mmCIF file of C-alpha atoms in Angstrom:
data_model
loop_
_atom_site.group_PDB
_atom_site.id
_atom_site.type_symbol
_atom_site.label_atom_id
_atom_site.label_comp_id
_atom_site.label_asym_id
_atom_site.label_seq_id
_atom_site.Cartn_x
_atom_site.Cartn_y
_atom_site.Cartn_z
ATOM 1 C CA MET A 1 -38.976 94.803 -14.448
ATOM 2 C CA ARG A 2 -37.762 96.984 -11.573
ATOM 3 C CA VAL A 3 -38.236 94.085 -9.183
ATOM 4 C CA MET A 4 -36.161 91.820 -11.437
ATOM 5 C CA ILE A 5 -33.326 94.353 -11.663
ATOM 6 C CA LEU A 6 -33.402 94.866 -7.888
ATOM 7 C CA ALA A 7 -33.360 91.089 -7.304
ATOM 8 C CA VAL A 8 -30.369 90.657 -9.617
ATOM 9 C CA ALA A 9 -28.518 93.514 -7.922
ATOM 10 C CA LEU A 10 -29.172 92.061 -4.474
ATOM 11 C CA GLY A 11 -28.066 88.632 -5.687
ATOM 12 C CA LEU A 12 -24.823 90.075 -7.030
ATOM 13 C CA LEU A 13 -24.140 91.860 -3.750
ATOM 14 C CA ALA A 14 -24.849 88.711 -1.740
ATOM 15 C CA ALA A 15 -22.588 86.620 -3.995
ATOM 16 C CA ALA A 16 -19.792 89.197 -3.751
ATOM 17 C CA TRP A 17 -20.091 89.288 0.042
ATOM 18 C CA TYR A 18 -20.171 85.498 0.354
ATOM 19 C CA LEU A 19 -17.460 84.722 -2.180
ATOM 20 C CA GLY A 20 -15.317 87.827 -1.833
ATOM 21 C CA GLY A 21 -13.734 87.140 1.526
ATOM 22 C CA ASP A 22 -11.735 90.204 2.499
ATOM 23 C CA LEU A 23 -13.306 92.791 0.213
ATOM 24 C CA MET A 24 -11.084 95.549 1.568
ATOM 25 C CA GLY A 25 -7.878 94.074 0.120
ATOM 26 C CA PRO A 26 -6.980 93.992 -3.567
ATOM 27 C CA ARG A 27 -7.856 90.573 -4.960
ATOM 28 C CA ASN A 28 -5.581 90.770 -8.009
ATOM 29 C CA LEU A 29 -2.376 91.401 -6.033
ATOM 30 C CA TYR A 30 -0.067 88.428 -5.536
ATOM 31 C CA GLY A 31 2.836 88.198 -3.089
ATOM 32 C CA MET A 32 5.419 87.021 -5.603
ATOM 33 C CA PRO A 33 7.781 88.691 -8.085
ATOM 34 C CA VAL A 34 6.712 89.278 -11.682
ATOM 35 C CA ALA A 35 9.076 86.560 -12.957
ATOM 36 C CA VAL A 36 7.413 83.916 -10.726
ATOM 37 C CA VAL A 37 3.897 85.035 -11.734
ATOM 38 C CA HIS A 38 4.917 84.917 -15.409
ATOM 39 C CA GLU A 39 6.428 81.450 -14.997
ATOM 40 C CA LYS A 40 3.247 80.099 -13.359
ATOM 41 C CA LEU A 41 0.927 81.645 -15.944
ATOM 42 C CA ALA A 42 3.102 80.514 -18.863
ATOM 43 C CA ALA A 43 2.841 76.927 -17.583
ATOM 44 C CA MET A 44 -0.863 77.210 -16.665
ATOM 45 C CA ALA A 45 -2.973 74.360 -18.025
ATOM 46 C CA ILE A 46 -6.327 75.700 -19.204
ATOM 47 C CA PRO A 47 -9.047 73.032 -19.202
ATOM 48 C CA THR A 48 -11.018 72.616 -22.400
ATOM 49 C CA SER A 49 -13.946 70.793 -20.820
ATOM 50 C CA GLU A 50 -17.418 72.257 -20.348
ATOM 51 C CA ASP A 51 -16.178 73.746 -17.064
ATOM 52 C CA GLY A 52 -13.144 75.372 -18.690
ATOM 53 C CA PRO A 53 -12.935 79.164 -18.714
ATOM 54 C CA LEU A 54 -13.440 79.371 -22.473
ATOM 55 C CA GLY A 55 -15.805 76.409 -22.741
ATOM 56 C CA ALA A 56 -15.174 73.083 -24.391
ATOM 57 C CA HIS A 57 -13.052 74.627 -27.143
ATOM 58 C CA PRO A 58 -9.296 74.414 -27.721
ATOM 59 C CA VAL A 59 -7.301 77.195 -26.046
ATOM 60 C CA THR A 60 -4.048 78.396 -27.581
ATOM 61 C CA LYS A 61 -1.397 80.647 -26.056
ATOM 62 C CA THR A 62 -1.078 83.484 -28.581
ATOM 63 C CA ALA A 63 1.487 85.740 -26.884
ATOM 64 C CA ASP A 64 4.094 85.228 -24.180
ATOM 65 C CA LYS A 65 5.910 88.432 -23.217
ATOM 66 C CA PRO A 66 7.572 89.271 -19.896
ATOM 67 C CA LEU A 67 4.643 91.438 -18.756
ATOM 68 C CA ALA A 68 1.745 89.922 -20.728
ATOM 69 C CA ILE A 69 0.443 86.495 -21.659
ATOM 70 C CA SER A 70 -2.500 85.998 -24.035
ATOM 71 C CA TRP A 71 -4.721 83.081 -24.965
ATOM 72 C CA ALA A 72 -7.369 82.558 -27.647
ATOM 73 C CA GLY A 73 -10.263 80.161 -27.353
ATOM 74 C CA GLY A 74 -13.996 79.802 -27.583
ATOM 75 C CA PRO A 75 -15.792 78.994 -30.804
ATOM 76 C CA ARG A 76 -13.256 79.325 -33.652
ATOM 77 C CA GLY A 77 -10.825 81.141 -31.308
ATOM 78 C CA ALA A 78 -13.148 84.143 -31.215
ATOM 79 C CA ILE A 79 -12.338 85.143 -27.614
ATOM 80 C CA ASN A 80 -8.917 86.553 -26.744
ATOM 81 C CA CYS A 81 -7.919 86.898 -23.089
ATOM 82 C CA SER A 82 -4.741 88.407 -21.731
ATOM 83 C CA ALA A 83 -3.103 88.770 -18.337
ATOM 84 C CA GLN A 84 -1.172 92.006 -17.895
ATOM 85 C CA LEU A 85 1.498 91.817 -15.179
ATOM 86 C CA GLU A 86 2.615 94.868 -13.206
ATOM 87 C CA ALA A 87 5.334 94.838 -10.564
ATOM 88 C CA VAL A 88 4.007 96.684 -7.516
ATOM 89 C CA THR A 89 7.141 95.951 -5.474
ATOM 90 C CA ASP A 90 10.012 93.519 -5.931
ATOM 91 C CA ALA A 91 7.953 90.881 -4.128
ATOM 92 C CA SER A 92 4.394 91.610 -5.328
ATOM 93 C CA THR A 93 2.639 91.661 -8.687
ATOM 94 C CA ARG A 94 -0.721 92.970 -9.844
ATOM 95 C CA VAL A 95 -2.443 90.949 -12.574
ATOM 96 C CA ALA A 96 -5.202 92.431 -14.732
ATOM 97 C CA VAL A 97 -7.182 90.014 -16.908
ATOM 98 C CA ASN A 98 -8.995 91.361 -19.942
ATOM 99 C CA CYS A 99 -10.924 89.588 -22.690
ATOM 100 C CA THR A 100 -11.988 90.792 -26.114
ATOM 101 C CA ALA A 101 -13.934 89.169 -28.912
ATOM 102 C CA ASP A 102 -13.998 89.342 -32.675
ATOM 103 C CA ALA A 103 -17.688 90.262 -32.528
ATOM 104 C CA SER A 104 -18.729 92.768 -29.871
ATOM 105 C CA ASP A 105 -22.422 91.838 -29.964
ATOM 106 C CA ASN A 106 -22.208 89.075 -27.350
ATOM 107 C CA ARG A 107 -21.338 91.013 -24.210
ATOM 108 C CA PRO A 108 -22.679 88.428 -21.720
ATOM 109 C CA ALA A 109 -20.450 85.698 -23.202
ATOM 110 C CA LEU A 110 -17.483 88.053 -23.166
ATOM 111 C CA ALA A 111 -18.168 89.046 -19.542
ATOM 112 C CA LEU A 112 -18.414 85.373 -18.594
ATOM 113 C CA ALA A 113 -15.113 84.608 -20.350
ATOM 114 C CA ARG A 114 -13.419 87.403 -18.410
ATOM 115 C CA ILE A 115 -14.840 86.203 -15.088
ATOM 116 C CA ALA A 116 -13.843 82.599 -15.815
ATOM 117 C CA MET A 117 -10.316 83.470 -17.004
ATOM 118 C CA THR A 118 -9.825 85.710 -13.960
ATOM 119 C CA GLU A 119 -10.757 82.742 -11.761
ATOM 120 C CA GLN A 120 -8.427 80.464 -13.771
ATOM 121 C CA VAL A 121 -5.513 82.888 -13.284
ATOM 122 C CA ASP A 122 -6.313 83.467 -9.604
ATOM 123 C CA SER A 123 -6.632 79.753 -8.796
ATOM 124 C CA THR A 124 -3.353 79.033 -10.575
ATOM 125 C CA LEU A 125 -1.449 81.784 -8.776
ATOM 126 C CA ARG A 126 -2.910 80.953 -5.366
ATOM 127 C CA GLY A 127 -2.364 77.203 -5.816
ATOM 128 C CA ARG A 128 -5.992 76.239 -5.234
ATOM 129 C CA PRO A 129 -8.591 74.416 -7.326
ATOM 130 C CA TYR A 130 -10.607 76.303 -9.931
ATOM 131 C CA ASN A 131 -13.872 77.401 -8.259
ATOM 132 C CA LYS A 132 -16.478 76.511 -10.867
ATOM 133 C CA GLN A 133 -19.307 77.217 -8.389
ATOM 134 C CA ALA A 134 -18.219 80.854 -8.071
ATOM 135 C CA VAL A 135 -18.011 81.136 -11.855
ATOM 136 C CA ALA A 136 -21.475 79.530 -12.166
ATOM 137 C CA ILE A 137 -22.965 82.085 -9.756
ATOM 138 C CA ALA A 138 -21.371 84.911 -11.705
ATOM 139 C CA ALA A 139 -22.585 83.330 -14.971
ATOM 140 C CA SER A 140 -26.141 83.262 -13.625
ATOM 141 C CA ALA A 141 -25.924 86.944 -12.760
ATOM 142 C CA VAL A 142 -24.480 87.790 -16.179
ATOM 143 C CA ALA A 143 -27.210 85.760 -17.890
ATOM 144 C CA ALA A 144 -29.895 87.513 -15.845
ATOM 145 C CA LEU A 145 -28.466 90.934 -16.615
ATOM 146 C CA GLY A 146 -28.042 90.029 -20.280
ATOM 147 C CA ALA A 147 -31.678 88.952 -20.456
ATOM 148 C CA VAL A 148 -32.949 92.396 -19.411
ATOM 149 C CA PRO A 149 -34.211 94.042 -22.601
ATOM 150 C CA SER A 150 -32.725 97.410 -23.414
ATOM 151 C CA PRO A 151 -34.066 99.604 -26.220
ATOM 152 C CA THR A 152 -30.706 101.310 -26.651
ATOM 153 C CA ARG A 153 -27.043 100.450 -26.641
ATOM 154 C CA GLY A 154 -25.035 102.869 -24.556
ATOM 155 C CA GLY A 155 -27.750 105.524 -24.743
ATOM 156 C CA VAL A 156 -27.754 105.602 -28.556
ATOM 157 C CA PRO A 157 -30.829 104.163 -30.280
ATOM 158 C CA THR A 158 -30.128 101.073 -32.342
ATOM 159 C CA ALA A 159 -30.249 101.437 -36.110
ATOM 160 C CA PRO A 160 -33.018 99.804 -38.116
ATOM 161 C CA SER A 161 -32.030 96.570 -39.794
ATOM 162 C CA ALA A 162 -31.120 96.420 -43.462
ATOM 163 C CA GLU A 163 -33.830 93.810 -44.078
ATOM 164 C CA ALA A 164 -36.595 96.152 -42.943
ATOM 165 C CA PRO A 165 -35.418 99.743 -43.525
ATOM 166 C CA ASP A 166 -38.818 101.221 -42.590
ATOM 167 C CA ALA A 167 -39.080 99.343 -39.306
ATOM 168 C CA ALA A 168 -38.366 101.114 -36.052
ATOM 169 C CA PRO A 169 -35.609 99.724 -33.832
ATOM 170 C CA VAL A 170 -36.800 97.058 -31.434
ATOM 171 C CA GLY A 171 -38.044 98.519 -28.170
ATOM 172 C CA THR A 172 -38.597 102.045 -29.504
ATOM 173 C CA SER A 173 -41.812 103.922 -30.066
ATOM 174 C CA ASP A 174 -43.065 107.475 -30.379
ATOM 175 C CA ALA A 175 -44.778 107.243 -26.980
ATOM 176 C CA ALA A 176 -43.166 108.631 -23.851
ATOM 177 C CA PRO A 177 -41.032 106.109 -21.960
ATOM 178 C CA SER A 178 -43.009 104.201 -19.333
ATOM 179 C CA GLY A 179 -40.139 103.376 -16.989
ATOM 180 C CA PRO A 180 -36.698 104.471 -15.890
ATOM 181 C CA PRO A 181 -34.028 105.146 -18.503
ATOM 182 C CA PRO A 182 -32.139 102.081 -19.727
ATOM 183 C CA PRO A 183 -28.987 101.126 -17.829
ATOM 184 C CA PRO A 184 -25.606 102.086 -19.307
ATOM 185 C CA ASP A 185 -23.546 99.423 -21.063
ATOM 186 C CA LEU A 186 -23.019 96.372 -18.910
ATOM 187 C CA ILE A 187 -19.657 96.565 -17.168
ATOM 188 C CA ILE A 188 -18.776 93.622 -14.986
ATOM 189 C CA PRO A 189 -15.545 93.979 -13.058
ATOM 190 C CA ALA A 190 -13.485 90.829 -13.101
ATOM 191 C CA THR A 191 -12.375 90.419 -9.525
ATOM 192 C CA PRO A 192 -11.053 87.054 -8.383
ATOM 193 C CA VAL A 193 -13.740 85.365 -6.334
ATOM 194 C CA GLY A 194 -11.925 82.435 -4.766
#
């Protein structure tokens, strides 16, 4: 298990180094005024194919404000992503992409949606093609991290299910732990990778 976690961590570092380019500069800062960024994002076409940021589901713009644009997509519109615009100077804008879901129990899918929408926004604002290979690499890392079993969620033991009230939570026992403590909640920063 430790070897698997180490391999995933090394893979993430290698992918960030390879795909990140200039890691010292902010990747979500664009050399254009807020109004131009808003105009480009408001007109952004979001693909609804298998390679689209929210999968092969319809995507709808749900909010269009001067400093924020939001979209809903995924199965039954369950994933909501927004781009928050912040004027750094008159000629530069910082864009922060965030995604939420109706159900919070599918963190890997939510992390993937955030990574993919960040790439969609970045490719649109930089005038380059959507980099589905970079998103696929990130998706592999998210899937690998999501596959690591954790007996707790955020350090709090999970509650027994209603179907089996006498059953102990999965992954718990009265014996002393045999390995390192479980990792904290999975937090994947969404940094443009293209």
